[in-house]
Amino acid sequence: MVREMLSVADIAAMFGVEPKTVSMWRLRYPEFPEPDVVVGGMAGWDPERAEEIRVWESRRPGQGRRAMLAEHIQETLRRTFIFRFMRPDDFAWAPIDFPGIEYEDGRLADGMQAKAAEHLIGALRDQGYEIVFQDSATDVTEAVRHVLWDRWTAAEVGENEFIGQLFDDYGRIYRGCTAFDAASYTLQRLAALGGEIRSVRESSPQARARRPR
């Protein structure tokens, strides 16, 4: 007799969130309960472990004030895409534009993907935020370029998630995406790489010294 397992969708329903949220938890938090089976890339948990998963979620990092901070960061990133990266007075899929960007025959000139990544990092830094990674050796510019311009795989970003190029070689956002989507996918992909956007004050040595261990 084949036993029915809890799927990502079932766990999402337990907490009233979308399946992609559970996929992000699995990517971001190594302590998330490991699935009992993986068949065809689909994870499954024994139903008897439902309480274990509920306990994990109740203690999940990012609850409370940090959750509110995460929402604020996503809104900051959305506005950065609109006003500092895309064209606020044009259609969302118009080519990106910022000081120093260059196009050749309609395509981004050589080196412009990296320059765009640097520009986005700088625009966030101007507002008091920085992109940090668990591995301090990570090349932040290359990581952001990878987030914005490369195709991804389900193994990298999670099951049933967007894996296409967020922006194409013509500087246009994926058709149908908005600045809100760009912010959401960027945060999701950074998390998959072990990174996040933090307030510079939160990342300061003084702030780290105050954190409970």
mmCIF file of C-alpha atoms in Angstrom:
data_model
loop_
_atom_site.group_PDB
_atom_site.id
_atom_site.type_symbol
_atom_site.label_atom_id
_atom_site.label_comp_id
_atom_site.label_asym_id
_atom_site.label_seq_id
_atom_site.Cartn_x
_atom_site.Cartn_y
_atom_site.Cartn_z
ATOM 1 C CA MET A 1 0.000 0.000 0.000
ATOM 2 C CA VAL A 2 1.377 3.383 -1.024
ATOM 3 C CA ARG A 3 1.232 5.927 1.792
ATOM 4 C CA GLU A 4 0.108 9.432 0.903
ATOM 5 C CA MET A 5 2.743 12.033 1.768
ATOM 6 C CA LEU A 6 2.557 15.722 2.583
ATOM 7 C CA SER A 7 3.580 17.826 -0.419
ATOM 8 C CA VAL A 8 4.950 21.366 -0.520
ATOM 9 C CA ALA A 9 1.402 22.499 -1.372
ATOM 10 C CA ASP A 10 0.009 20.653 1.667
ATOM 11 C CA ILE A 11 2.534 22.328 3.977
ATOM 12 C CA ALA A 12 1.748 25.711 2.416
ATOM 13 C CA ALA A 13 -1.961 25.132 3.137
ATOM 14 C CA MET A 14 -1.127 24.374 6.792
ATOM 15 C CA PHE A 15 0.211 27.899 7.233
ATOM 16 C CA GLY A 16 -1.943 29.797 4.741
ATOM 17 C CA VAL A 17 0.981 30.682 2.454
ATOM 18 C CA GLU A 18 1.794 29.994 -1.184
ATOM 19 C CA PRO A 19 3.793 26.877 -2.140
ATOM 20 C CA LYS A 20 6.645 29.076 -3.359
ATOM 21 C CA THR A 21 6.998 30.402 0.216
ATOM 22 C CA VAL A 22 7.625 26.878 1.497
ATOM 23 C CA SER A 23 10.128 26.339 -1.332
ATOM 24 C CA MET A 24 11.940 29.502 -0.211
ATOM 25 C CA TRP A 25 11.986 28.278 3.390
ATOM 26 C CA ARG A 26 13.613 25.040 2.244
ATOM 27 C CA LEU A 27 16.242 26.960 0.286
ATOM 28 C CA ARG A 28 16.941 29.597 2.892
ATOM 29 C CA TYR A 29 16.827 27.608 6.133
ATOM 30 C CA PRO A 30 19.006 24.472 6.273
ATOM 31 C CA GLU A 31 17.228 23.443 9.486
ATOM 32 C CA PHE A 32 13.884 23.061 7.692
ATOM 33 C CA PRO A 33 12.755 19.426 8.182
ATOM 34 C CA GLU A 34 14.198 17.280 5.402
ATOM 35 C CA PRO A 35 11.655 15.456 3.198
ATOM 36 C CA ASP A 36 11.246 11.723 3.639
ATOM 37 C CA VAL A 37 11.083 11.083 -0.094
ATOM 38 C CA VAL A 38 11.892 12.912 -3.325
ATOM 39 C CA VAL A 39 10.298 11.480 -6.454
ATOM 40 C CA GLY A 40 10.758 13.164 -9.820
ATOM 41 C CA GLY A 41 12.014 16.288 -8.077
ATOM 42 C CA MET A 42 8.889 16.455 -5.883
ATOM 43 C CA ALA A 43 9.457 16.322 -2.116
ATOM 44 C CA GLY A 44 7.195 14.492 0.328
ATOM 45 C CA TRP A 45 6.955 14.352 4.134
ATOM 46 C CA ASP A 46 5.392 11.651 6.315
ATOM 47 C CA PRO A 47 2.051 13.045 7.634
ATOM 48 C CA GLU A 48 3.146 12.110 11.159
ATOM 49 C CA ARG A 49 5.789 14.852 10.899
ATOM 50 C CA ALA A 50 3.198 17.618 10.556
ATOM 51 C CA GLU A 51 3.660 18.679 14.196
ATOM 52 C CA GLU A 52 7.447 18.790 13.743
ATOM 53 C CA ILE A 53 6.962 21.127 10.779
ATOM 54 C CA ARG A 54 4.499 23.292 12.756
ATOM 55 C CA VAL A 55 6.999 23.609 15.600
ATOM 56 C CA TRP A 56 9.739 24.599 13.134
ATOM 57 C CA GLU A 57 7.515 27.280 11.604
ATOM 58 C CA SER A 58 6.611 28.705 15.024
ATOM 59 C CA ARG A 59 10.326 29.196 15.709
ATOM 60 C CA ARG A 60 11.242 30.210 12.179
ATOM 61 C CA PRO A 61 13.871 32.959 11.889
ATOM 62 C CA GLY A 62 12.370 36.117 10.439
ATOM 63 C CA GLN A 63 9.208 36.156 12.551
ATOM 64 C CA GLY A 64 7.957 39.350 14.151
ATOM 65 C CA ARG A 65 9.983 42.503 13.608
ATOM 66 C CA ARG A 66 12.312 40.891 11.068
ATOM 67 C CA ALA A 67 9.285 39.912 8.975
ATOM 68 C CA MET A 68 8.199 43.551 8.898
ATOM 69 C CA LEU A 69 11.730 44.560 7.962
ATOM 70 C CA ALA A 70 11.657 42.028 5.102
ATOM 71 C CA GLU A 71 8.454 43.599 3.743
ATOM 72 C CA HIS A 72 10.061 47.044 3.964
ATOM 73 C CA ILE A 73 13.155 45.807 2.117
ATOM 74 C CA GLN A 74 11.025 44.307 -0.648
ATOM 75 C CA GLU A 75 9.191 47.616 -1.066
ATOM 76 C CA THR A 76 12.505 49.510 -1.109
ATOM 77 C CA LEU A 77 13.812 47.152 -3.787
ATOM 78 C CA ARG A 78 10.602 47.528 -5.822
ATOM 79 C CA ARG A 79 10.900 51.314 -5.774
ATOM 80 C CA THR A 80 14.595 51.066 -6.649
ATOM 81 C CA PHE A 81 13.738 49.026 -9.727
ATOM 82 C CA ILE A 82 11.061 51.555 -10.759
ATOM 83 C CA PHE A 83 12.931 54.803 -10.200
ATOM 84 C CA ARG A 84 16.619 53.877 -10.403
ATOM 85 C CA PHE A 85 16.746 50.979 -12.876
ATOM 86 C CA MET A 86 13.711 50.870 -15.151
ATOM 87 C CA ARG A 87 11.871 53.777 -16.791
ATOM 88 C CA PRO A 88 9.147 55.069 -14.434
ATOM 89 C CA ASP A 89 7.339 56.998 -17.179
ATOM 90 C CA ASP A 90 7.308 54.163 -19.713
ATOM 91 C CA PHE A 91 5.998 50.611 -20.006
ATOM 92 C CA ALA A 92 7.514 48.100 -17.570
ATOM 93 C CA TRP A 93 9.130 46.198 -20.462
ATOM 94 C CA ALA A 94 10.919 49.266 -21.859
ATOM 95 C CA PRO A 95 14.728 48.831 -21.803
ATOM 96 C CA ILE A 96 16.362 49.662 -18.490
ATOM 97 C CA ASP A 97 18.004 53.054 -18.221
ATOM 98 C CA PHE A 98 20.432 54.670 -15.794
ATOM 99 C CA PRO A 99 23.491 56.954 -16.092
ATOM 100 C CA GLY A 100 26.330 55.244 -17.938
ATOM 101 C CA ILE A 101 24.370 52.430 -19.553
ATOM 102 C CA GLU A 102 25.237 51.747 -23.204
ATOM 103 C CA TYR A 103 23.393 49.924 -25.973
ATOM 104 C CA GLU A 104 24.761 48.714 -29.328
ATOM 105 C CA ASP A 105 22.174 47.999 -32.043
ATOM 106 C CA GLY A 106 19.514 47.771 -29.347
ATOM 107 C CA ARG A 107 21.417 45.269 -27.212
ATOM 108 C CA LEU A 108 23.282 45.925 -24.008
ATOM 109 C CA ALA A 109 26.922 46.635 -24.833
ATOM 110 C CA ASP A 110 29.660 44.360 -23.501
ATOM 111 C CA GLY A 111 30.074 44.669 -19.768
ATOM 112 C CA MET A 112 26.701 46.349 -19.255
ATOM 113 C CA GLN A 113 25.171 43.436 -17.350
ATOM 114 C CA ALA A 114 27.877 43.788 -14.701
ATOM 115 C CA LYS A 115 27.567 47.578 -14.792
ATOM 116 C CA ALA A 116 23.809 47.281 -14.238
ATOM 117 C CA ALA A 117 24.417 44.951 -11.297
ATOM 118 C CA GLU A 118 26.876 47.457 -9.824
ATOM 119 C CA HIS A 119 24.359 50.248 -10.353
ATOM 120 C CA LEU A 120 21.615 48.347 -8.502
ATOM 121 C CA ILE A 121 23.991 47.544 -5.631
ATOM 122 C CA GLY A 122 25.003 51.209 -5.447
ATOM 123 C CA ALA A 123 21.389 52.442 -5.586
ATOM 124 C CA LEU A 124 20.551 50.246 -2.595
ATOM 125 C CA ARG A 125 23.666 51.371 -0.746
ATOM 126 C CA ASP A 126 22.622 55.002 -1.274
ATOM 127 C CA GLN A 127 19.460 54.165 0.667
ATOM 128 C CA GLY A 128 21.302 52.491 3.519
ATOM 129 C CA TYR A 129 21.132 48.850 2.389
ATOM 130 C CA GLU A 130 23.716 46.315 1.316
ATOM 131 C CA ILE A 131 23.669 42.830 -0.171
ATOM 132 C CA VAL A 132 25.491 40.322 2.000
ATOM 133 C CA PHE A 133 26.159 36.594 1.652
ATOM 134 C CA GLN A 134 26.810 33.837 4.153
ATOM 135 C CA ASP A 135 30.005 33.143 2.226
ATOM 136 C CA SER A 136 31.960 36.382 2.522
ATOM 137 C CA ALA A 137 34.056 35.378 -0.507
ATOM 138 C CA THR A 138 31.027 35.683 -2.820
ATOM 139 C CA ASP A 139 31.460 38.190 -5.652
ATOM 140 C CA VAL A 140 28.406 40.389 -5.007
ATOM 141 C CA THR A 141 28.397 42.006 -8.453
ATOM 142 C CA GLU A 142 28.577 38.649 -10.244
ATOM 143 C CA ALA A 143 25.892 37.196 -7.968
ATOM 144 C CA VAL A 144 23.509 40.073 -8.756
ATOM 145 C CA ARG A 145 24.298 39.792 -12.470
ATOM 146 C CA HIS A 146 23.472 36.074 -12.248
ATOM 147 C CA VAL A 147 20.186 36.910 -10.488
ATOM 148 C CA LEU A 148 19.115 39.407 -13.147
ATOM 149 C CA TRP A 149 20.400 37.915 -16.428
ATOM 150 C CA ASP A 150 20.925 34.179 -16.238
ATOM 151 C CA ARG A 151 18.451 31.354 -16.616
ATOM 152 C CA TRP A 152 18.056 29.298 -13.449
ATOM 153 C CA THR A 153 17.070 25.722 -12.724
ATOM 154 C CA ALA A 154 14.408 24.293 -10.423
ATOM 155 C CA ALA A 155 17.223 22.802 -8.366
ATOM 156 C CA GLU A 156 18.612 26.290 -7.775
ATOM 157 C CA VAL A 157 15.466 28.248 -7.008
ATOM 158 C CA GLY A 158 12.832 25.702 -5.991
ATOM 159 C CA GLU A 159 10.003 23.707 -7.483
ATOM 160 C CA ASN A 160 7.514 25.470 -9.764
ATOM 161 C CA GLU A 161 9.362 28.788 -9.532
ATOM 162 C CA PHE A 162 10.290 31.303 -12.245
ATOM 163 C CA ILE A 163 13.560 30.177 -13.854
ATOM 164 C CA GLY A 164 13.837 32.474 -16.898
ATOM 165 C CA GLN A 165 16.048 35.493 -17.466
ATOM 166 C CA LEU A 166 14.567 38.312 -15.401
ATOM 167 C CA PHE A 167 16.041 40.802 -17.885
ATOM 168 C CA ASP A 168 17.085 39.999 -21.454
ATOM 169 C CA ASP A 169 19.990 41.103 -23.662
ATOM 170 C CA TYR A 170 17.944 44.121 -24.776
ATOM 171 C CA GLY A 171 17.573 45.331 -21.198
ATOM 172 C CA ARG A 172 13.883 44.430 -21.043
ATOM 173 C CA ILE A 173 12.185 42.727 -18.126
ATOM 174 C CA TYR A 174 10.568 39.349 -18.811
ATOM 175 C CA ARG A 175 7.262 40.036 -20.560
ATOM 176 C CA GLY A 176 4.446 40.195 -18.057
ATOM 177 C CA CYS A 177 6.697 40.858 -15.063
ATOM 178 C CA THR A 178 6.465 44.050 -13.020
ATOM 179 C CA ALA A 179 8.822 45.867 -10.673
ATOM 180 C CA PHE A 180 7.096 44.036 -7.826
ATOM 181 C CA ASP A 181 7.943 40.716 -9.514
ATOM 182 C CA ALA A 182 11.519 41.866 -10.071
ATOM 183 C CA ALA A 183 11.881 42.624 -6.361
ATOM 184 C CA SER A 184 10.289 39.320 -5.323
ATOM 185 C CA TYR A 185 12.368 37.176 -7.697
ATOM 186 C CA THR A 186 15.560 39.031 -6.802
ATOM 187 C CA LEU A 187 15.096 38.396 -3.082
ATOM 188 C CA GLN A 188 14.176 34.771 -3.767
ATOM 189 C CA ARG A 189 17.245 34.172 -5.908
ATOM 190 C CA LEU A 190 19.568 35.964 -3.503
ATOM 191 C CA ALA A 191 18.244 33.705 -0.724
ATOM 192 C CA ALA A 192 18.967 30.665 -2.906
ATOM 193 C CA LEU A 193 22.585 31.875 -3.144
ATOM 194 C CA GLY A 194 22.804 32.366 0.612
ATOM 195 C CA GLY A 195 22.391 36.133 0.390
ATOM 196 C CA GLU A 196 20.034 38.829 1.578
ATOM 197 C CA ILE A 197 19.580 42.594 1.634
ATOM 198 C CA ARG A 198 20.172 44.169 5.041
ATOM 199 C CA SER A 199 20.201 47.611 6.519
ATOM 200 C CA VAL A 200 23.790 48.820 6.747
ATOM 201 C CA ARG A 201 23.110 49.575 10.415
ATOM 202 C CA GLU A 202 21.959 45.981 10.979
ATOM 203 C CA SER A 203 25.160 44.699 9.377
ATOM 204 C CA SER A 204 27.457 46.967 11.387
ATOM 205 C CA PRO A 205 29.883 45.442 13.936
ATOM 206 C CA GLN A 206 27.912 47.135 16.728
ATOM 207 C CA ALA A 207 24.636 45.564 15.570
ATOM 208 C CA ARG A 208 26.243 42.132 15.239
ATOM 209 C CA ALA A 209 27.638 42.440 18.772
ATOM 210 C CA ARG A 210 24.129 43.101 20.128
ATOM 211 C CA ARG A 211 22.570 40.033 18.492
ATOM 212 C CA PRO A 212 21.797 37.108 20.810
ATOM 213 C CA ARG A 213 23.897 34.020 20.170
#
